[in-house]
Structure formats: structure tokens, C-alpha cells
mmCIF file of C-alpha atoms and ligand atoms in Angstrom:
data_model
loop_
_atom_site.group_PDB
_atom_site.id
_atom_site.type_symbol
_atom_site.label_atom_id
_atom_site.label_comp_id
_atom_site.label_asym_id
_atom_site.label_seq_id
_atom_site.Cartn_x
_atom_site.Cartn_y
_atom_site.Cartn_z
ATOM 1 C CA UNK A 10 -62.491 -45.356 129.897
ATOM 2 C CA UNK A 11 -59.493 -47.360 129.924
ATOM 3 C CA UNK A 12 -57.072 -49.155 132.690
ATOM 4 C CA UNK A 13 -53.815 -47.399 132.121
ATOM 5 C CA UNK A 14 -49.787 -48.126 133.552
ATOM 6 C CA UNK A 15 -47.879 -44.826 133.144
ATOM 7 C CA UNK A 16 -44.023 -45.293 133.507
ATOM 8 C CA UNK A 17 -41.937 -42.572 133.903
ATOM 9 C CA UNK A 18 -43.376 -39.545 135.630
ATOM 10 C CA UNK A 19 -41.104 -36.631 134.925
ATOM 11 C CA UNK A 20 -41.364 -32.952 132.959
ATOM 12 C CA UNK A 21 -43.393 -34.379 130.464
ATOM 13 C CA UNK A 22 -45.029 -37.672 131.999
ATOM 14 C CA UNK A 23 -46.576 -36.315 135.391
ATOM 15 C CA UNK A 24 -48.555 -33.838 133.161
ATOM 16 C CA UNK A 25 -50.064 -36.546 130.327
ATOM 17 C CA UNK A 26 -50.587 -38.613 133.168
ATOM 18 C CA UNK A 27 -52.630 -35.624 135.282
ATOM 19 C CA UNK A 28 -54.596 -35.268 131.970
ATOM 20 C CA UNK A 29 -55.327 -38.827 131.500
ATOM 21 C CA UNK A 30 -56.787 -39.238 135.152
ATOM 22 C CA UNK A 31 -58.357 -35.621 134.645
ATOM 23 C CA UNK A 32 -60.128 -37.628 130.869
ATOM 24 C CA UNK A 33 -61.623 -40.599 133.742
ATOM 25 C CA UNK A 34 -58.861 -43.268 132.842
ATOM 26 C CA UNK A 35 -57.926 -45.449 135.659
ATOM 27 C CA UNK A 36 -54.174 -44.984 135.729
ATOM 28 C CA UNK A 37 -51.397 -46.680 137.895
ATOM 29 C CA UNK A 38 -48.417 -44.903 137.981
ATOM 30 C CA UNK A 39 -44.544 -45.839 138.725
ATOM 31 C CA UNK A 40 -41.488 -43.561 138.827
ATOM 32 C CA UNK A 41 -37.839 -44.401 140.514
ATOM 33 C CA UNK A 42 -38.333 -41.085 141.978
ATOM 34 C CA UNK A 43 -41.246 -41.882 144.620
ATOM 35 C CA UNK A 44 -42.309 -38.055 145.478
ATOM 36 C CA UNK A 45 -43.099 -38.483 141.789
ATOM 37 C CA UNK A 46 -45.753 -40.627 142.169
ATOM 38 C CA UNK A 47 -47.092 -39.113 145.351
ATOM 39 C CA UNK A 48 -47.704 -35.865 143.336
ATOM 40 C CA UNK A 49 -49.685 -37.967 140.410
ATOM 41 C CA UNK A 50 -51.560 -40.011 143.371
ATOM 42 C CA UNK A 51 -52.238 -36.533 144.910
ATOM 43 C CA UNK A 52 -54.345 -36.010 141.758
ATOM 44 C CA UNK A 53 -56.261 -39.303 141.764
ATOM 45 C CA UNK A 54 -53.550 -42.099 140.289
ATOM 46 C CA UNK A 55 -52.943 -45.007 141.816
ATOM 47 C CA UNK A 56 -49.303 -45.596 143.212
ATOM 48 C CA UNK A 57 -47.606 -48.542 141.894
ATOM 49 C CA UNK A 58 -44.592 -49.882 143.632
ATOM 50 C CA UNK A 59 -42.834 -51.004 140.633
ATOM 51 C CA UNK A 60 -43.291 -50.726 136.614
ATOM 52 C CA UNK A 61 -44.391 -54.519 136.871
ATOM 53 C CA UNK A 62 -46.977 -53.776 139.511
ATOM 54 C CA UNK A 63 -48.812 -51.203 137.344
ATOM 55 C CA UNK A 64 -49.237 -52.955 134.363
ATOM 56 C CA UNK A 65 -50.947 -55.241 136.245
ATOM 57 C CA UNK A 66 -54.644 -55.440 134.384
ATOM 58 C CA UNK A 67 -53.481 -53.032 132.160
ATOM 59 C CA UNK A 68 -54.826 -52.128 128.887
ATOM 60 C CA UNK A 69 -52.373 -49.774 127.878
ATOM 61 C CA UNK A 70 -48.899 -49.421 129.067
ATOM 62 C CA UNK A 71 -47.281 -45.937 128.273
ATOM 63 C CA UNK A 72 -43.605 -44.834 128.942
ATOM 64 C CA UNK A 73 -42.040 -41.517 128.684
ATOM 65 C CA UNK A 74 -38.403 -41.893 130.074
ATOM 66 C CA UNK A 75 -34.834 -39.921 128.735
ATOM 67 C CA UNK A 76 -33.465 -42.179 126.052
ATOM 68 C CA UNK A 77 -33.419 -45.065 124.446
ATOM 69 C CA UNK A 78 -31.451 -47.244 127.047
ATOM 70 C CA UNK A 79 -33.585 -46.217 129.700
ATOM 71 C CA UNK A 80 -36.619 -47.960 127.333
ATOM 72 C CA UNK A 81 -34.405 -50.560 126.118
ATOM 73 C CA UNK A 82 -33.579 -51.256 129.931
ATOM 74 C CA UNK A 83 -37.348 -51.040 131.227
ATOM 75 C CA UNK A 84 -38.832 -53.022 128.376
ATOM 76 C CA UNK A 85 -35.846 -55.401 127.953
ATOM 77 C CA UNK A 86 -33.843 -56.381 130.820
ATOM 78 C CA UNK A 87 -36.373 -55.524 133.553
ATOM 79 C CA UNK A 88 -38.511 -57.572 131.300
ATOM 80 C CA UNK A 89 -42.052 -55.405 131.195
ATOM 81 C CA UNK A 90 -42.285 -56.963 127.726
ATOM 82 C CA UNK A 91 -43.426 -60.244 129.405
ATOM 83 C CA UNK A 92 -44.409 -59.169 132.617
ATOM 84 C CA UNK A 93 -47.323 -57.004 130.602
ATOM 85 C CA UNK A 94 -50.760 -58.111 129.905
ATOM 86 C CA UNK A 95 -50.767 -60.045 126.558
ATOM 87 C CA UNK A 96 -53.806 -58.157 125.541
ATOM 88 C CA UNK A 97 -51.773 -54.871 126.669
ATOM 89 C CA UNK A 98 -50.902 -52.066 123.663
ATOM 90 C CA UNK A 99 -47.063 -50.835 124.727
ATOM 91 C CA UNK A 100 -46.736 -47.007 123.835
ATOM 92 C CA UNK A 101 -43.242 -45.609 123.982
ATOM 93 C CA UNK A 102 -43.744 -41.694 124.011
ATOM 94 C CA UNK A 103 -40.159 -40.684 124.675
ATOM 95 C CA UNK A 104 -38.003 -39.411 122.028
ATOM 96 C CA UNK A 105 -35.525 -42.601 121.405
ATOM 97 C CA UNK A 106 -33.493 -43.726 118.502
ATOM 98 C CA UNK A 107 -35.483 -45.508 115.820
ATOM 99 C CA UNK A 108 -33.164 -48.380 115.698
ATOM 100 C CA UNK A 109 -34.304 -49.137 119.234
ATOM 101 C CA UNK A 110 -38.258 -48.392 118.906
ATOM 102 C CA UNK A 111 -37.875 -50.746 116.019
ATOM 103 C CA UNK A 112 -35.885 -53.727 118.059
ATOM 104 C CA UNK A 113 -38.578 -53.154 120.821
ATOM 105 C CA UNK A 114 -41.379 -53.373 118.041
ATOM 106 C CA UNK A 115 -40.450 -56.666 116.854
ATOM 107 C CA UNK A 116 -39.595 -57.991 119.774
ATOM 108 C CA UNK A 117 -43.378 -57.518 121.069
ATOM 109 C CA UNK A 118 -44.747 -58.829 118.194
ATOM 110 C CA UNK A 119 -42.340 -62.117 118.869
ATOM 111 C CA UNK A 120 -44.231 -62.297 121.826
ATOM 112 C CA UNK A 121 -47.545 -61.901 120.255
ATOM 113 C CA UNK A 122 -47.711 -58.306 121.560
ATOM 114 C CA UNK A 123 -47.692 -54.572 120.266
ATOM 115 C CA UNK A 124 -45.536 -51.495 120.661
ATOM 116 C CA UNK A 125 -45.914 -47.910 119.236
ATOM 117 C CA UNK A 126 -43.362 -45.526 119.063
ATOM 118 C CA UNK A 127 -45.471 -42.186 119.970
ATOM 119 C CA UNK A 128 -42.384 -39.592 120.564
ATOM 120 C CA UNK A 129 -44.300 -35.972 120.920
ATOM 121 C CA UNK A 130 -43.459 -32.355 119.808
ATOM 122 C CA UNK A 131 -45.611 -29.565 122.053
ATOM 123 C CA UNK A 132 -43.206 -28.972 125.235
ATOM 124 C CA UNK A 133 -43.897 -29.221 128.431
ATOM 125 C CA UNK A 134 -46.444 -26.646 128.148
ATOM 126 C CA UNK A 135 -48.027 -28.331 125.609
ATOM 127 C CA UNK A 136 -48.080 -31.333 127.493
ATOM 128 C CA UNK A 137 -49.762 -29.801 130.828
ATOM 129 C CA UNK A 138 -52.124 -28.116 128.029
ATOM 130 C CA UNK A 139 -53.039 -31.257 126.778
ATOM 131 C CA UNK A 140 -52.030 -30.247 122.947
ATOM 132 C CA UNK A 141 -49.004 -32.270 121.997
ATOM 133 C CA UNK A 142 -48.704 -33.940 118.797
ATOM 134 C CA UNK A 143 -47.759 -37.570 118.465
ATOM 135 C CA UNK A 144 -46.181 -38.875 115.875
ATOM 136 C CA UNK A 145 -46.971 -42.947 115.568
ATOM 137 C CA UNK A 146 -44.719 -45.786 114.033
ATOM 138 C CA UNK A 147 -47.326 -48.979 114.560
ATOM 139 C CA UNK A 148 -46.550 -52.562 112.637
ATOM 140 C CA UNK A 149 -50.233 -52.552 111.958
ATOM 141 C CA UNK A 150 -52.611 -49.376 111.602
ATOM 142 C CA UNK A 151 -55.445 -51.291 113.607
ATOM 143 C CA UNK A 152 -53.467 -50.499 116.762
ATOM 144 C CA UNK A 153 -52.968 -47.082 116.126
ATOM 145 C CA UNK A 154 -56.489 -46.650 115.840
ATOM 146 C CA UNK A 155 -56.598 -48.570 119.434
ATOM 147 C CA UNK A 156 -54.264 -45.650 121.034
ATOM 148 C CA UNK A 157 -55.393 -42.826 119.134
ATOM 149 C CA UNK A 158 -58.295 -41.883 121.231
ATOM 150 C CA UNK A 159 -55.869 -42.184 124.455
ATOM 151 C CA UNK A 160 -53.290 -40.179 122.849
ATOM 152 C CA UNK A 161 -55.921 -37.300 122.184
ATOM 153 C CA UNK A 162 -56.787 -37.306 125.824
ATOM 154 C CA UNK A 163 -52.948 -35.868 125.916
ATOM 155 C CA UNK A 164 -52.593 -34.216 123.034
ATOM 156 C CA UNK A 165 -54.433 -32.069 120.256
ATOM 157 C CA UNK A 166 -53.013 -33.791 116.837
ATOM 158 C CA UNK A 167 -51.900 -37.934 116.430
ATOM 159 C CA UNK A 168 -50.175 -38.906 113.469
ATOM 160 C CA UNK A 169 -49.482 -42.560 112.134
ATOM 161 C CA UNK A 170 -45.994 -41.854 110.073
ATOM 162 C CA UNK A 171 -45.542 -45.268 109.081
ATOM 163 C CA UNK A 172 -44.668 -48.340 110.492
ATOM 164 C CA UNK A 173 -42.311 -49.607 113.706
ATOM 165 C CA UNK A 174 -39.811 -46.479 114.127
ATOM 166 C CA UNK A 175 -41.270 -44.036 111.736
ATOM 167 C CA UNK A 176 -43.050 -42.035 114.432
ATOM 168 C CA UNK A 177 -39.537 -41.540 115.891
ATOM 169 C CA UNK A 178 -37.748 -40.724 112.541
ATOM 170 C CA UNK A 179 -40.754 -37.773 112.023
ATOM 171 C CA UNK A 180 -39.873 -36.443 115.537
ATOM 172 C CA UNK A 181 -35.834 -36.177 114.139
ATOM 173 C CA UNK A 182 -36.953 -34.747 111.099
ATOM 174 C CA UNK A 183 -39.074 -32.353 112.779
ATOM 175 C CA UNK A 184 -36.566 -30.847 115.522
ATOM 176 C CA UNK A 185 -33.596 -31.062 113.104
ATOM 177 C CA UNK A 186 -35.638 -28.460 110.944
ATOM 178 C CA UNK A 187 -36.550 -26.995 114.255
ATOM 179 C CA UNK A 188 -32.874 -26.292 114.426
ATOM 180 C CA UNK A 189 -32.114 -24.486 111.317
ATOM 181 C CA UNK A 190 -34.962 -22.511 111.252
ATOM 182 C CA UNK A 191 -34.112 -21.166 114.953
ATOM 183 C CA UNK A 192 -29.931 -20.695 113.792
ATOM 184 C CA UNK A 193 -31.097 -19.540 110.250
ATOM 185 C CA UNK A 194 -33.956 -16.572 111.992
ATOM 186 C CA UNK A 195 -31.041 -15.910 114.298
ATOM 187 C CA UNK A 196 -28.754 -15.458 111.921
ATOM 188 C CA UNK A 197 -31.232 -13.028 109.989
ATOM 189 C CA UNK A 198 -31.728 -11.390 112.727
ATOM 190 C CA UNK A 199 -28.175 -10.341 114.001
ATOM 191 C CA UNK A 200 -27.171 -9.726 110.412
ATOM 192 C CA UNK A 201 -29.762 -7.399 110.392
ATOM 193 C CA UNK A 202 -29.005 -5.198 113.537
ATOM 194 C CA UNK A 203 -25.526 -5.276 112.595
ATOM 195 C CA UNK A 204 -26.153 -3.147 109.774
ATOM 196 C CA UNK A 205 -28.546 -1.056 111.724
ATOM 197 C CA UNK A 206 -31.487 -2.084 111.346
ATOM 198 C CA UNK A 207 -34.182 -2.435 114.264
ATOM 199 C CA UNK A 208 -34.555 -6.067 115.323
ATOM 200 C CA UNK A 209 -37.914 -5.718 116.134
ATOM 201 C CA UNK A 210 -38.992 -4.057 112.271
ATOM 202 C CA UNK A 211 -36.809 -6.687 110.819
ATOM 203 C CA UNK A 212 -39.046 -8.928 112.229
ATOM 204 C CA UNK A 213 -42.130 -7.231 111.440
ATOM 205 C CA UNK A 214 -40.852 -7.144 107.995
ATOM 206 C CA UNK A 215 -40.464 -10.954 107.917
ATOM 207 C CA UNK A 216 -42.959 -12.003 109.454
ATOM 208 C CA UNK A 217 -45.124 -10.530 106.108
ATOM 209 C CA UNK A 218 -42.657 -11.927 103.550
ATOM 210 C CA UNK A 219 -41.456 -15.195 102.381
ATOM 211 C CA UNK A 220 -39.043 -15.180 105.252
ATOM 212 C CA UNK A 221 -42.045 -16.260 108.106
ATOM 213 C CA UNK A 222 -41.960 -19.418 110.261
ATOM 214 C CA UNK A 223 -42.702 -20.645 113.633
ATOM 215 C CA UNK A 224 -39.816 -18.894 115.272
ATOM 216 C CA UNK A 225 -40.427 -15.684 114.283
ATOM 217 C CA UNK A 226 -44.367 -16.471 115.019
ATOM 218 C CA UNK A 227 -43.723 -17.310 119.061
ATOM 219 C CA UNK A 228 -40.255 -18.005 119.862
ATOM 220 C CA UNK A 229 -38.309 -15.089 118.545
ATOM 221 C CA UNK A 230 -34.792 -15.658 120.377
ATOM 222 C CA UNK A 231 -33.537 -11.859 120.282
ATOM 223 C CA UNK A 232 -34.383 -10.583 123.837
ATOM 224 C CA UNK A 233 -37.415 -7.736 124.438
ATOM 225 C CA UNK A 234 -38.940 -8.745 121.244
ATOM 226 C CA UNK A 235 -41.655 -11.455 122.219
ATOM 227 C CA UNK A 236 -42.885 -10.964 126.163
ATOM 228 C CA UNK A 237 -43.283 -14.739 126.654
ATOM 229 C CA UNK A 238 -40.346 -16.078 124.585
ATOM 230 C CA UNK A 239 -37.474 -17.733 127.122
ATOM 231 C CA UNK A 240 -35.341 -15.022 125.179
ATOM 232 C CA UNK A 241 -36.964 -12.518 127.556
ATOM 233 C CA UNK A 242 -36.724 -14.346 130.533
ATOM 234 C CA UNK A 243 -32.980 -15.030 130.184
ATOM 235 C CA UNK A 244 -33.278 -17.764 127.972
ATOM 236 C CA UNK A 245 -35.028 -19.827 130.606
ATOM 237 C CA UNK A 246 -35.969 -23.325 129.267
ATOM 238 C CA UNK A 247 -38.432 -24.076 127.751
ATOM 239 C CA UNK A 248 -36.579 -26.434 125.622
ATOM 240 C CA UNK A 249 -33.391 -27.054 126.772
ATOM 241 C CA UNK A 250 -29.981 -26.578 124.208
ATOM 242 C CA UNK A 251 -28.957 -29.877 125.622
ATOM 243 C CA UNK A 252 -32.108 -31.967 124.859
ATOM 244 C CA UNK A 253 -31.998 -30.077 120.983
ATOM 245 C CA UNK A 254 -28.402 -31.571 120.911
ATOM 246 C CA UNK A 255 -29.593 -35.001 122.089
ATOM 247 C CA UNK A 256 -32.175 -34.993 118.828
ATOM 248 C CA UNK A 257 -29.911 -33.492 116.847
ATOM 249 C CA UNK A 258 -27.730 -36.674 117.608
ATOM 250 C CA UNK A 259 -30.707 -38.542 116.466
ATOM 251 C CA UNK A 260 -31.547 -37.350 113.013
ATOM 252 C CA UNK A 261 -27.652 -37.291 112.791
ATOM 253 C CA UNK A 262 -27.824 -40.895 113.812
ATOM 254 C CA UNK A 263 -31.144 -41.719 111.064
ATOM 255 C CA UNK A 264 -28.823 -39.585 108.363
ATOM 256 C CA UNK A 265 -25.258 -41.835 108.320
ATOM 257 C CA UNK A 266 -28.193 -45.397 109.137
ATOM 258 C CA UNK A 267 -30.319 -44.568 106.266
ATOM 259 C CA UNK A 268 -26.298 -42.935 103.832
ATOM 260 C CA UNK A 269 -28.377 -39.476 103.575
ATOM 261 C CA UNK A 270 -26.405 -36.288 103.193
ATOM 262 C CA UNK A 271 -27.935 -33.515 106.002
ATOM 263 C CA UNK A 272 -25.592 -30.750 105.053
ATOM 264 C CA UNK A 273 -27.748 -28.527 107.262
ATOM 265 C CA UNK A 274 -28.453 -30.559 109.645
ATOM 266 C CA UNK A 275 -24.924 -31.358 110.529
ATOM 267 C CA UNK A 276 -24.256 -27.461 111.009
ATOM 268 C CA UNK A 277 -26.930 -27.252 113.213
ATOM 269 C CA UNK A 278 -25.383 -30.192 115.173
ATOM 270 C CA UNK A 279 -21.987 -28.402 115.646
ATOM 271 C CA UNK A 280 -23.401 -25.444 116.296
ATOM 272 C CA UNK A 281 -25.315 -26.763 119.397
ATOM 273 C CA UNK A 282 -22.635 -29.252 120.356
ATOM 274 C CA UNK A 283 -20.755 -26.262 120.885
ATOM 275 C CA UNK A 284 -23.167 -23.844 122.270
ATOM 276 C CA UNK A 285 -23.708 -27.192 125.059
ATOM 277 C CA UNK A 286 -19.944 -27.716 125.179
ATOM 278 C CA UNK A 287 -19.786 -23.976 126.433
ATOM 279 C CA UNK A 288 -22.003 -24.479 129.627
ATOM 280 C CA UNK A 289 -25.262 -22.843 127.560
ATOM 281 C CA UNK A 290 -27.071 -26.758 128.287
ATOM 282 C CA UNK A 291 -29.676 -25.603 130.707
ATOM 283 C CA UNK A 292 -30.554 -22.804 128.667
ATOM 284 C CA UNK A 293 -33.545 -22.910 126.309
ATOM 285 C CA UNK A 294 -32.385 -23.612 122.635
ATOM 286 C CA UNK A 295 -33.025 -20.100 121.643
ATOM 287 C CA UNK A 296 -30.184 -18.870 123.633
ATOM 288 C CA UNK A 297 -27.966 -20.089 119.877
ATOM 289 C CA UNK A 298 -28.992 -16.434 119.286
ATOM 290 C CA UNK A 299 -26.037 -15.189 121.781
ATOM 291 C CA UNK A 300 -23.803 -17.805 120.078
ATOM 292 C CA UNK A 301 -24.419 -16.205 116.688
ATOM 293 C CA UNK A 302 -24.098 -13.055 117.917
ATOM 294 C CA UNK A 303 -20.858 -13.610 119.320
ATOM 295 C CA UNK A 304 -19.210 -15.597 116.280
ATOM 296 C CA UNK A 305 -16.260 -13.384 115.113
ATOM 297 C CA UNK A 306 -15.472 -12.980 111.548
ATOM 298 C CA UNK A 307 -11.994 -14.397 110.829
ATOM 299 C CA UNK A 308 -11.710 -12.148 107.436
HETATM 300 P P1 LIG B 28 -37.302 -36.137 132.721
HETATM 301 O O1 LIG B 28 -35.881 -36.472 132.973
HETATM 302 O O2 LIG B 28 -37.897 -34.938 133.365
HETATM 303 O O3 LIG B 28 -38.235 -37.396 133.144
HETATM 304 C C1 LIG B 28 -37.881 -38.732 132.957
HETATM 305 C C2 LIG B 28 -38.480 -39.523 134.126
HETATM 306 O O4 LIG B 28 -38.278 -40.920 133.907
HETATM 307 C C3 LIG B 28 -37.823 -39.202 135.477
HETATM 308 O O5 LIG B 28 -38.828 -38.841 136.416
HETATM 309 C C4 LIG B 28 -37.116 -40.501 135.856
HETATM 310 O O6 LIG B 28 -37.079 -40.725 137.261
HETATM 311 C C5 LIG B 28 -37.985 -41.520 135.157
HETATM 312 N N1 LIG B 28 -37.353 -42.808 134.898
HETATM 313 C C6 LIG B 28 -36.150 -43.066 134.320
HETATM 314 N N2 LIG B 28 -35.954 -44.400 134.221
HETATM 315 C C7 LIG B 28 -37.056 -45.002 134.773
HETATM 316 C C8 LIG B 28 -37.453 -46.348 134.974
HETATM 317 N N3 LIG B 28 -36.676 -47.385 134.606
HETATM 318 N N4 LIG B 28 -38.633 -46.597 135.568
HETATM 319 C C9 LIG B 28 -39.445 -45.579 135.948
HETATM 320 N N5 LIG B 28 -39.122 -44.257 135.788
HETATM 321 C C10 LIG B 28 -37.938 -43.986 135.210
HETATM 322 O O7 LIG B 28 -37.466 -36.062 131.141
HETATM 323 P P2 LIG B 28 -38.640 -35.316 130.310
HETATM 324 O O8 LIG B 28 -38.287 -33.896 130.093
HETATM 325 O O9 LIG B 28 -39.951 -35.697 130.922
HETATM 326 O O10 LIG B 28 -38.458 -36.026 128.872
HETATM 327 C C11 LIG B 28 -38.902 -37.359 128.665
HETATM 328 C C12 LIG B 28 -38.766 -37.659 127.185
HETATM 329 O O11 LIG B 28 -39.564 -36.731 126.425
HETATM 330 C C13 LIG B 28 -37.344 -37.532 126.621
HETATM 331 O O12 LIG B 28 -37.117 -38.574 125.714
HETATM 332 C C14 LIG B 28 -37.340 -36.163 125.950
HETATM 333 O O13 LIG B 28 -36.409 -36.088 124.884
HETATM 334 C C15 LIG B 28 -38.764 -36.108 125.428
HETATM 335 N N6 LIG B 28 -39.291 -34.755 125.211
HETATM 336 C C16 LIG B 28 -39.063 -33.782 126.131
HETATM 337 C C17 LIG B 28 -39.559 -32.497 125.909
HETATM 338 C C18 LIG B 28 -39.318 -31.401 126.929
HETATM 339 O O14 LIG B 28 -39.561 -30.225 126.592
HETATM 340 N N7 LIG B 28 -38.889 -31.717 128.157
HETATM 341 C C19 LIG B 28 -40.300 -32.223 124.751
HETATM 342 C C20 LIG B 28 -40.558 -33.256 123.846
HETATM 343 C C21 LIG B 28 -40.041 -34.533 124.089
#
């Protein structure tokens, strides 16, 4: 069992950090939000009074804040790279720029320490079930194998994409396909009952033909269809439109770093930036359907 520091205890943190005290780690946790760490102490964590203060001793630091400024800041300016054990492995599981997870990378191993980029895919739900996937950038595969077993104590599948930043270019990739396939099945969809067809056939139809994919397997956004899809529950999150947009700004980001053309991609980002422009933020991601549905035809 390992000594663990887990910063950053919110909609996804205070549930890998319940499952890592439920696999017999001994965890320390921090949070600026201190009825956030009263809830993970509640479950047998110790409190920590700052991020500093529960890496002390530790073997593993994870984090799992908003963005990559809020890493940047924790790691950087408030200095946890130093203040950290030098034998310490840093995991960043939020879902950050690469640019940054690589910056932070080398900057550890300046210091003679590691850092893994370990963004995850799996929800909320998935992360109270304990079956997220990671998705691992490491400068050296011998630390990977150092976090993996931790990492499956939160999650059902761990992935080493590459090197420094490549576990957070997967998770762009990933959710920017995420994106079209959820616009692309809507737009199937409502082109479909607009000529009179059933919704619900339609999607009994594709669901046995080449058409199939995750969204029509559990997330179908047209409401009535699916009973525990946030389409029939008003759209409630879920995944958020606003944190789609947010990675959506991300693999838009990877695309004009790394001159690739996302033709796709960048529809999906316009679409959404609009859909959050419109107030539809704190909806789940499926609620695009309604946007679709709505888009008038200008011929
Ligand atoms: P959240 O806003 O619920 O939680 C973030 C937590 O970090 C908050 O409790 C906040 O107080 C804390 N925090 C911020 N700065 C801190 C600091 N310097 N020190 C200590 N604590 C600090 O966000 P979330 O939904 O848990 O998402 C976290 C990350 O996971 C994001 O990068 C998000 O994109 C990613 N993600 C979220 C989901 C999801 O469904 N919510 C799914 C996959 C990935």
C-alpha cells in the first residue's frame, strides 16, 4: 500500500480519492474548499492543511484540478515541485493543455523528479465506480509502470500514449471524436424524424448497421429514448456542454501547435461554442441535440 497526497478534491477527485483509501492507501488530502476535505476525512483520509503539508512523506502526489493554470500555479508558483519528496512520482490527472503537462514534465526532471500526465475519460460516474481510463504521457515507461497499479485502484483501463504530454493529446483526440460522433448521431437522428420516421426505430436500425457507436449504445441525446441518458432527465449533466467546449479548445489548441487541419473538429467547436454562448453550459453535452433540432434551413 502506498503513502499518497491527493490535491484537488472536487467532482472527480473526492471520488478517486474515496477509492484509493477504500484500496488501503494512506492518503492525505488538501482542497481550497475545506468542507472538501472534511467529507474525504469522513471516509478515512487524512486532512492536510495545505498542498505542501500532504506531500509530506509522500510517495505519490496526484492532482486533479480545472485547467492548466490551476496546475501550472500549484506545481509552479506555489512551488510543490520542490516542496515534494524527491523520491515522490507527480501525477497530473486533470485534463490540461499538453504544452503545459510537457513544461511541468521537464521541469521535474530538471529537478531530478517525475511527472505523468494521467488526464481520464469515464465521468464522474466512472470515477465513483472506480472504472476510468487513464491515458499516460511518462518521459520514461519505468514510471508508468510505478503508477499503474495506483491508477487501477481508480480506474478499470491505464494507457501509456507516449511520452511527456501524449496522455493529454489522447484525451483531446478522444473527446474531439466524442464530439462529432454525438453532433453527427444527432444530426441522423433529427434528419430522420423530420421525414417521419420514428426516432426510436431509427435507432434500432442503426444500432445493427454500419452507423453504431457509443452514443447510440448509452447516451442517445433524443429525449424518451434511453431511461438513464441526461436526455431524459432534461439534459442533466453528466458531462457538461461547457467542459466539452473547454476540450474542444484543447484539441483545437494541439491542431494549429502541431499545423494539422481538423475540419471536423473545428465544426464541432463552433457548434458548442455556440450552444455554451446560448446559456446551454450547465447542460450535459447531449443537449447539442436541441441545437440541431432547432437550426433553420436558410434555403
Ligand atoms: P471541479 O471544479 O469539480 O474540482 C476541482 C477542484 O480543485 C475544486 O474542488 C477546487 O476547489 C480544487 N482546486 C482548485 N485549485 C486548487 C489548488 N490550488 N489547490 C487545491 N485544490 C484546488 O472539477 P472536476 O469536475 O473535478 O474536474 C477536474 C478535472 O477533470 C478537469 O480538468 C476536468 O476537465 C477533468 N474531467 C472532468 C470530468 C467530469 O465529468 N467532471 C470528466 C473527465 C475529466
Amino acid at each position: 500500500m502506498a503513502t499518497v497526497a491527493f490535491i484537488g478534491l472536487g467532482n472527480m477527485g473526492a471520488p478517486m480519492a474515496a477509492n484509493l483509501v477504500r484500496g488501503g492507501h494512506d492518503v492525505s488530502v488538501f482542497d481550497l474548499v475545506p468542507e472538501a476535505v472534511n467529507a474525504l476525512t469522513a471516509l478515512g483520509a487524512k486532512a492536510s492543511g495545505s498542498a505542501e503539508q500532504a506531500c509530506s512523506g509522500a510517495e505519490f502526489v496526484i492532482s486533479m484540478l480545472p485547467a492548466g493554470k490551476h496546475v501550472e500555479s500549484l506545481y509552479l508558483d506555489q512551488g510543490l515541485l520542490d516542496s515534494a519528496p524527491a523520491s515522490a512520482i507527480l501525477v497530473d490527472t486533470s485534463t490540461i493543455d499538453a504544452d503545459t503537462a510537457r513544461k511541468l514534465s521537464a521541469a521535474a526532471v530538471e529537478k531530478g523528479k517525475s511527472m505523468v500526465d494521467a488526464p481520464v475519460s469515464g465521468g464522474v460516474a466512472g470515477a465513483a465506480a472506480g472504472t476510468l481510463s487513464f491515458m499516460c504521457g511518462a518521459a520514461n515507461p519505468e514510471v508508468f509502470e510505478k503508477v499503474k497499479p495506483l491508477l487501477l485502484d481508480m480506474g478499470e483501463n491505464v494507457f501509456l500514449a507516449g511520452g511527456p504530454g501524449a496522455g493529454q493529446v489522447a484525451k483531446a483526440c478522444n473527446n474531439m471524436l466524442l464530439s462529432i460522433s454525438m453532433i453527427g448521431t444527432s444530426e441522423a437522428l433529427n434528419l430522420g424524424a423530420k421525414n417521419g420516421l420514428d426516432p426510436a426505430v431509427l435507432s434500432d436500425i442503426m444500432l445493427a448497421s454500419s452507423g453504431k457507436n457509443w452514443v447510440l449504445e448509452v447516451y442517445n441525446p433524443c429525449p424518451g429514448l434511453m431511461a438513464n441518458a441526461p436526455a431524459s432527465r432534461d439534459y442533466e449533466p453528466g458531462f457538461m456542454s461547457e467542459l466539452m467546449l473547454k476540450d474542444l479548445e484543447l484539441a483545437m489548441a494541439a491542431a494549429s501547435g502541431s499545423e494539422t487541419v481538423t475540419p471536423l473538429g473545428g465544426l464541432a467547436y463552433s457548434l458548442y461554442n455556440r450552444h455554451v454562448s446560448g446559456g446551454m453550459g450547465k447542460k450535459d453535452f447531449s443537449s447539442i441535440f436541441q441545437a440541431i433540432e432547432s437550426l433553420q434551413s436558410e434555403g
